[in-house]
Amino acid sequence: MNERIIVVDDEREIADLLEVYLKNEGFQVETFYQGEPALAAIRRNPPALALLDVMLPDLDGFSICKKIREDFYFPVIMLTAKVEDMDKITGLTLGADDYITKPFNPLEVIARVKTQLRRYTRYNHPDASSAGPDGGSANPAPSQNEIDIHGLVINKDTHTCTLYNDPVTLTPIEFSILWYLASNRGRVISSEELFEKVWGEKYLDNNNTVMAHIGRLREKLKEPARNPKFIRTVWGVGYKVE
């Protein structure tokens, strides 16, 4: 496996426990108990994934996540003892990919880590099915792998998005959401369906994860709040791209 993971938590017992479980799964692990040294290590050598505690003595996890997203798009999972929806939404709108509330089962964390890494790998490398007979890259049909909606172009193979020829930087989760909505253009997609297709987990009532990510996507697409051009809300039903 060998992917390198950074764990940041000022509760040493939790951090050390996660390190043990992750190493047992074959991951390389760097553990930090403060935010500043962790951020410096990330900038020197970006990991495959970061587990960030929200409450840290020097630099909180939200600030670290925000700084990470200025330059990097590897998965970020937030760890926190807080359960308020607003805290969860804050983390997701800053670019976090997942959110786990303490106390947690370490095996659940391992499962979430593997899910995020699979998704990140899948959306950042060409699919094996697109390879030619000599192992090189084949030329996939644009209709299947690229969608153009009024100047918004999404390419599944290259995992790129442009708006009027200007690049739009998306995290793997954001790209997955946009691709699923765009590939179902004209159909209303419920929050439940979107969550289960993108996250691969059972949707729970009062889950604000989808709403938070849609909000962040709209910001990146420079969507007006009152009359969005690309991602429309169908109140009480879900979202659709027209």
GROMACS .gro file of C-alpha atoms in nm:
model
  242
    1MET     CA    1   0.000   0.000   0.000
    2ASN     CA    2   0.271   0.246   0.113
    3GLU     CA    3   0.059   0.562   0.086
    4ARG     CA    4   0.180   0.829   0.328
    5ILE     CA    5  -0.075   0.967   0.572
    6ILE     CA    6  -0.041   1.259   0.810
    7VAL     CA    7  -0.228   1.243   1.142
    8VAL     CA    8  -0.271   1.565   1.341
    9ASP     CA    9  -0.430   1.545   1.687
   10ASP     CA   10  -0.322   1.700   2.017
   11GLU     CA   11  -0.473   1.406   2.207
   12ARG     CA   12  -0.168   1.182   2.197
   13GLU     CA   13  -0.357   0.864   2.281
   14ILE     CA   14  -0.589   0.912   1.983
   15ALA     CA   15  -0.309   1.013   1.747
   16ASP     CA   16  -0.089   0.722   1.850
   17LEU     CA   17  -0.380   0.477   1.826
   18LEU     CA   18  -0.459   0.590   1.472
   19GLU     CA   19  -0.092   0.560   1.382
   20VAL     CA   20  -0.086   0.197   1.500
   21TYR     CA   21  -0.401   0.102   1.309
   22LEU     CA   22  -0.288   0.277   0.991
   23LYS     CA   23   0.056   0.117   1.000
   24ASN     CA   24  -0.104  -0.222   1.050
   25GLU     CA   25  -0.285  -0.161   0.720
   26GLY     CA   26   0.045  -0.092   0.543
   27PHE     CA   27   0.036   0.288   0.539
   28GLN     CA   28   0.330   0.514   0.611
   29VAL     CA   29   0.230   0.750   0.893
   30GLU     CA   30   0.362   1.083   1.023
   31THR     CA   31   0.200   1.193   1.348
   32PHE     CA   32   0.187   1.550   1.479
   33TYR     CA   33   0.039   1.693   1.798
   34GLN     CA   34   0.036   2.054   1.676
   35GLY     CA   35  -0.081   2.220   1.359
   36GLU     CA   36   0.215   2.434   1.250
   37PRO     CA   37   0.471   2.149   1.225
   38ALA     CA   38   0.213   1.938   1.041
   39LEU     CA   39   0.145   2.213   0.788
   40ALA     CA   40   0.519   2.262   0.732
   41ALA     CA   41   0.559   1.887   0.668
   42ILE     CA   42   0.266   1.890   0.425
   43ARG     CA   43   0.418   2.176   0.228
   44ARG     CA   44   0.756   2.003   0.213
   45ASN     CA   45   0.616   1.669   0.104
   46PRO     CA   46   0.239   1.642   0.037
   47PRO     CA   47   0.086   1.318   0.172
   48ALA     CA   48  -0.174   1.093   0.011
   49LEU     CA   49  -0.425   1.194   0.281
   50ALA     CA   50  -0.446   1.400   0.601
   51LEU     CA   51  -0.647   1.333   0.919
   52LEU     CA   52  -0.692   1.667   1.097
   53ASP     CA   53  -0.826   1.731   1.446
   54VAL     CA   54  -1.032   2.051   1.458
   55MET     CA   55  -0.918   2.166   1.803
   56LEU     CA   56  -0.540   2.211   1.820
   57PRO     CA   57  -0.330   2.424   2.057
   58ASP     CA   58  -0.170   2.644   1.791
   59LEU     CA   59  -0.340   2.628   1.450
   60ASP     CA   60  -0.689   2.477   1.431
   61GLY     CA   61  -0.781   2.209   1.182
   62PHE     CA   62  -1.010   2.440   0.983
   63SER     CA   63  -0.720   2.681   0.921
   64ILE     CA   64  -0.491   2.395   0.819
   65CYS     CA   65  -0.754   2.260   0.579
   66LYS     CA   66  -0.800   2.604   0.423
   67LYS     CA   67  -0.425   2.643   0.372
   68ILE     CA   68  -0.396   2.293   0.226
   69ARG     CA   69  -0.665   2.369  -0.030
   70GLU     CA   70  -0.471   2.672  -0.153
   71ASP     CA   71  -0.218   2.436  -0.313
   72PHE     CA   72  -0.321   2.070  -0.279
   73TYR     CA   73  -0.618   1.846  -0.353
   74PHE     CA   74  -0.539   1.524  -0.168
   75PRO     CA   75  -0.822   1.399   0.061
   76VAL     CA   76  -0.868   1.561   0.402
   77ILE     CA   77  -1.071   1.401   0.681
   78MET     CA   78  -1.161   1.616   0.982
   79LEU     CA   79  -1.170   1.470   1.335
   80THR     CA   80  -1.362   1.651   1.606
   81ALA     CA   81  -1.540   1.611   1.936
   82LYS     CA   82  -1.800   1.865   1.825
   83VAL     CA   83  -2.124   1.741   1.675
   84GLU     CA   84  -2.293   2.069   1.577
   85ASP     CA   85  -2.397   2.084   1.211
   86MET     CA   86  -2.233   2.425   1.170
   87ASP     CA   87  -1.893   2.284   1.260
   88LYS     CA   88  -1.941   2.009   1.007
   89ILE     CA   89  -2.051   2.250   0.735
   90THR     CA   90  -1.753   2.477   0.810
   91GLY     CA   91  -1.509   2.194   0.751
   92LEU     CA   92  -1.676   2.080   0.431
   93THR     CA   93  -1.701   2.428   0.282
   94LEU     CA   94  -1.329   2.478   0.346
   95GLY     CA   95  -1.258   2.175   0.132
   96ALA     CA   96  -1.261   1.876   0.367
   97ASP     CA   97  -1.373   1.551   0.206
   98ASP     CA   98  -1.511   1.377   0.514
   99TYR     CA   99  -1.589   1.440   0.879
  100ILE     CA  100  -1.567   1.196   1.171
  101THR     CA  101  -1.696   1.274   1.518
  102LYS     CA  102  -1.520   1.154   1.833
  103PRO     CA  103  -1.539   0.908   1.996
  104PHE     CA  104  -1.495   0.683   1.695
  105ASN     CA  105  -1.405   0.325   1.618
  106PRO     CA  106  -1.054   0.319   1.464
  107LEU     CA  107  -1.176   0.058   1.216
  108GLU     CA  108  -1.432   0.310   1.089
  109VAL     CA  109  -1.154   0.562   1.035
  110ILE     CA  110  -0.952   0.304   0.841
  111ALA     CA  111  -1.255   0.229   0.622
  112ARG     CA  112  -1.311   0.600   0.553
  113VAL     CA  113  -0.943   0.651   0.472
  114LYS     CA  114  -0.947   0.366   0.220
  115THR     CA  115  -1.267   0.499   0.061
  116GLN     CA  116  -1.119   0.846   0.014
  117LEU     CA  117  -0.794   0.711  -0.129
  118ARG     CA  118  -0.980   0.488  -0.376
  119ARG     CA  119  -1.192   0.779  -0.491
  120TYR     CA  120  -0.894   1.013  -0.523
  121THR     CA  121  -0.694   0.756  -0.722
  122ARG     CA  122  -0.988   0.677  -0.949
  123TYR     CA  123  -1.053   1.039  -1.040
  124ASN     CA  124  -0.690   1.142  -1.081
  125HIS     CA  125  -0.563   0.862  -1.304
  126PRO     CA  126  -0.697   0.741  -1.639
  127ASP     CA  127  -0.929   0.445  -1.613
  128ALA     CA  128  -0.781   0.115  -1.719
  129SER     CA  129  -1.061   0.077  -1.968
  130SER     CA  130  -0.932   0.381  -2.160
  131ALA     CA  131  -0.596   0.217  -2.232
  132GLY     CA  132  -0.519   0.103  -2.586
  133PRO     CA  133  -0.405  -0.248  -2.680
  134ASP     CA  134  -0.037  -0.146  -2.652
  135GLY     CA  135  -0.091  -0.012  -2.300
  136GLY     CA  136  -0.100   0.347  -2.426
  137SER     CA  137  -0.388   0.583  -2.391
  138ALA     CA  138  -0.677   0.526  -2.631
  139ASN     CA  139  -0.891   0.812  -2.757
  140PRO     CA  140  -1.223   0.782  -2.573
  141ALA     CA  141  -1.542   0.907  -2.727
  142PRO     CA  142  -1.589   1.271  -2.622
  143SER     CA  143  -1.963   1.215  -2.576
  144GLN     CA  144  -1.890   0.962  -2.303
  145ASN     CA  145  -1.595   1.122  -2.130
  146GLU     CA  146  -1.640   1.495  -2.180
  147ILE     CA  147  -1.945   1.708  -2.115
  148ASP     CA  148  -1.985   2.065  -2.239
  149ILE     CA  149  -2.268   2.267  -2.086
  150HIS     CA  150  -2.282   2.627  -2.206
  151GLY     CA  151  -1.907   2.676  -2.166
  152LEU     CA  152  -1.864   2.452  -1.863
  153VAL     CA  153  -1.648   2.161  -1.982
  154ILE     CA  154  -1.591   1.855  -1.761
  155ASN     CA  155  -1.351   1.582  -1.871
  156LYS     CA  156  -1.371   1.255  -1.680
  157ASP     CA  157  -1.049   1.105  -1.818
  158THR     CA  158  -0.824   1.399  -1.736
  159HIS     CA  159  -1.026   1.495  -1.426
  160THR     CA  160  -1.032   1.857  -1.542
  161CYS     CA  161  -1.296   2.126  -1.546
  162THR     CA  162  -1.294   2.456  -1.731
  163LEU     CA  163  -1.539   2.744  -1.732
  164TYR     CA  164  -1.521   2.958  -2.048
  165ASN     CA  165  -1.172   2.811  -2.106
  166ASP     CA  166  -1.052   2.909  -1.757
  167PRO     CA  167  -0.951   2.613  -1.535
  168VAL     CA  168  -1.166   2.541  -1.229
  169THR     CA  169  -0.980   2.353  -0.955
  170LEU     CA  170  -1.200   2.090  -0.793
  171THR     CA  171  -1.138   1.836  -0.521
  172PRO     CA  172  -1.218   1.473  -0.610
  173ILE     CA  173  -1.549   1.495  -0.422
  174GLU     CA  174  -1.647   1.818  -0.598
  175PHE     CA  175  -1.558   1.671  -0.935
  176SER     CA  176  -1.760   1.357  -0.860
  177ILE     CA  177  -2.066   1.562  -0.766
  178LEU     CA  178  -2.044   1.783  -1.074
  179TRP     CA  179  -1.982   1.489  -1.307
  180TYR     CA  180  -2.278   1.293  -1.169
  181LEU     CA  181  -2.515   1.589  -1.199
  182ALA     CA  182  -2.390   1.678  -1.547
  183SER     CA  183  -2.405   1.319  -1.674
  184ASN     CA  184  -2.768   1.312  -1.557
  185ARG     CA  185  -2.843   1.647  -1.716
  186GLY     CA  186  -3.207   1.746  -1.699
  187ARG     CA  187  -3.293   1.496  -1.425
  188VAL     CA  188  -3.349   1.603  -1.066
  189ILE     CA  189  -3.106   1.421  -0.837
  190SER     CA  190  -3.204   1.393  -0.472
  191SER     CA  191  -2.950   1.461  -0.197
  192GLU     CA  192  -2.989   1.098  -0.094
  193GLU     CA  193  -2.904   0.964  -0.440
  194LEU     CA  194  -2.615   1.207  -0.484
  195PHE     CA  195  -2.465   1.118  -0.147
  196GLU     CA  196  -2.495   0.743  -0.197
  197LYS     CA  197  -2.349   0.758  -0.550
  198VAL     CA  198  -2.058   0.990  -0.467
  199TRP     CA  199  -1.971   0.887  -0.111
  200GLY     CA  200  -2.077   0.525  -0.148
  201GLU     CA  201  -2.243   0.526   0.193
  202LYS     CA  202  -2.597   0.520   0.327
  203TYR     CA  203  -2.756   0.864   0.344
  204LEU     CA  204  -2.881   0.973   0.686
  205ASP     CA  205  -3.155   1.226   0.756
  206ASN     CA  206  -3.041   1.582   0.829
  207ASN     CA  207  -2.715   1.520   0.644
  208ASN     CA  208  -2.582   1.859   0.532
  209THR     CA  209  -2.279   1.719   0.352
  210VAL     CA  210  -2.428   1.747   0.004
  211MET     CA  211  -2.560   2.099   0.063
  212ALA     CA  212  -2.219   2.218   0.184
  213HIS     CA  213  -2.039   2.077  -0.119
  214ILE     CA  214  -2.298   2.217  -0.362
  215GLY     CA  215  -2.244   2.558  -0.203
  216ARG     CA  216  -1.870   2.533  -0.252
  217LEU     CA  217  -1.912   2.417  -0.612
  218ARG     CA  218  -2.135   2.713  -0.689
  219GLU     CA  219  -1.874   2.950  -0.551
  220LYS     CA  220  -1.606   2.799  -0.774
  221LEU     CA  221  -1.837   2.821  -1.077
  222LYS     CA  222  -1.915   3.184  -0.985
  223GLU     CA  223  -2.284   3.101  -0.963
  224PRO     CA  224  -2.519   3.379  -0.850
  225ALA     CA  225  -2.697   3.271  -0.532
  226ARG     CA  226  -3.046   3.368  -0.646
  227ASN     CA  227  -3.032   3.243  -1.003
  228PRO     CA  228  -2.757   2.984  -1.059
  229LYS     CA  229  -2.686   2.899  -1.421
  230PHE     CA  230  -2.549   2.548  -1.386
  231ILE     CA  231  -2.659   2.377  -1.062
  232ARG     CA  232  -3.021   2.450  -0.983
  233THR     CA  233  -3.203   2.363  -0.662
  234VAL     CA  234  -3.544   2.200  -0.695
  235TRP     CA  235  -3.681   2.276  -0.351
  236GLY     CA  236  -3.787   1.973  -0.154
  237VAL     CA  237  -3.656   1.738  -0.423
  238GLY     CA  238  -3.287   1.787  -0.501
  239TYR     CA  239  -3.052   1.936  -0.763
  240LYS     CA  240  -3.022   1.931  -1.136
  241VAL     CA  241  -2.801   2.059  -1.416
  242GLU     CA  242  -2.995   2.189  -1.716
   0.00000   0.00000   0.00000
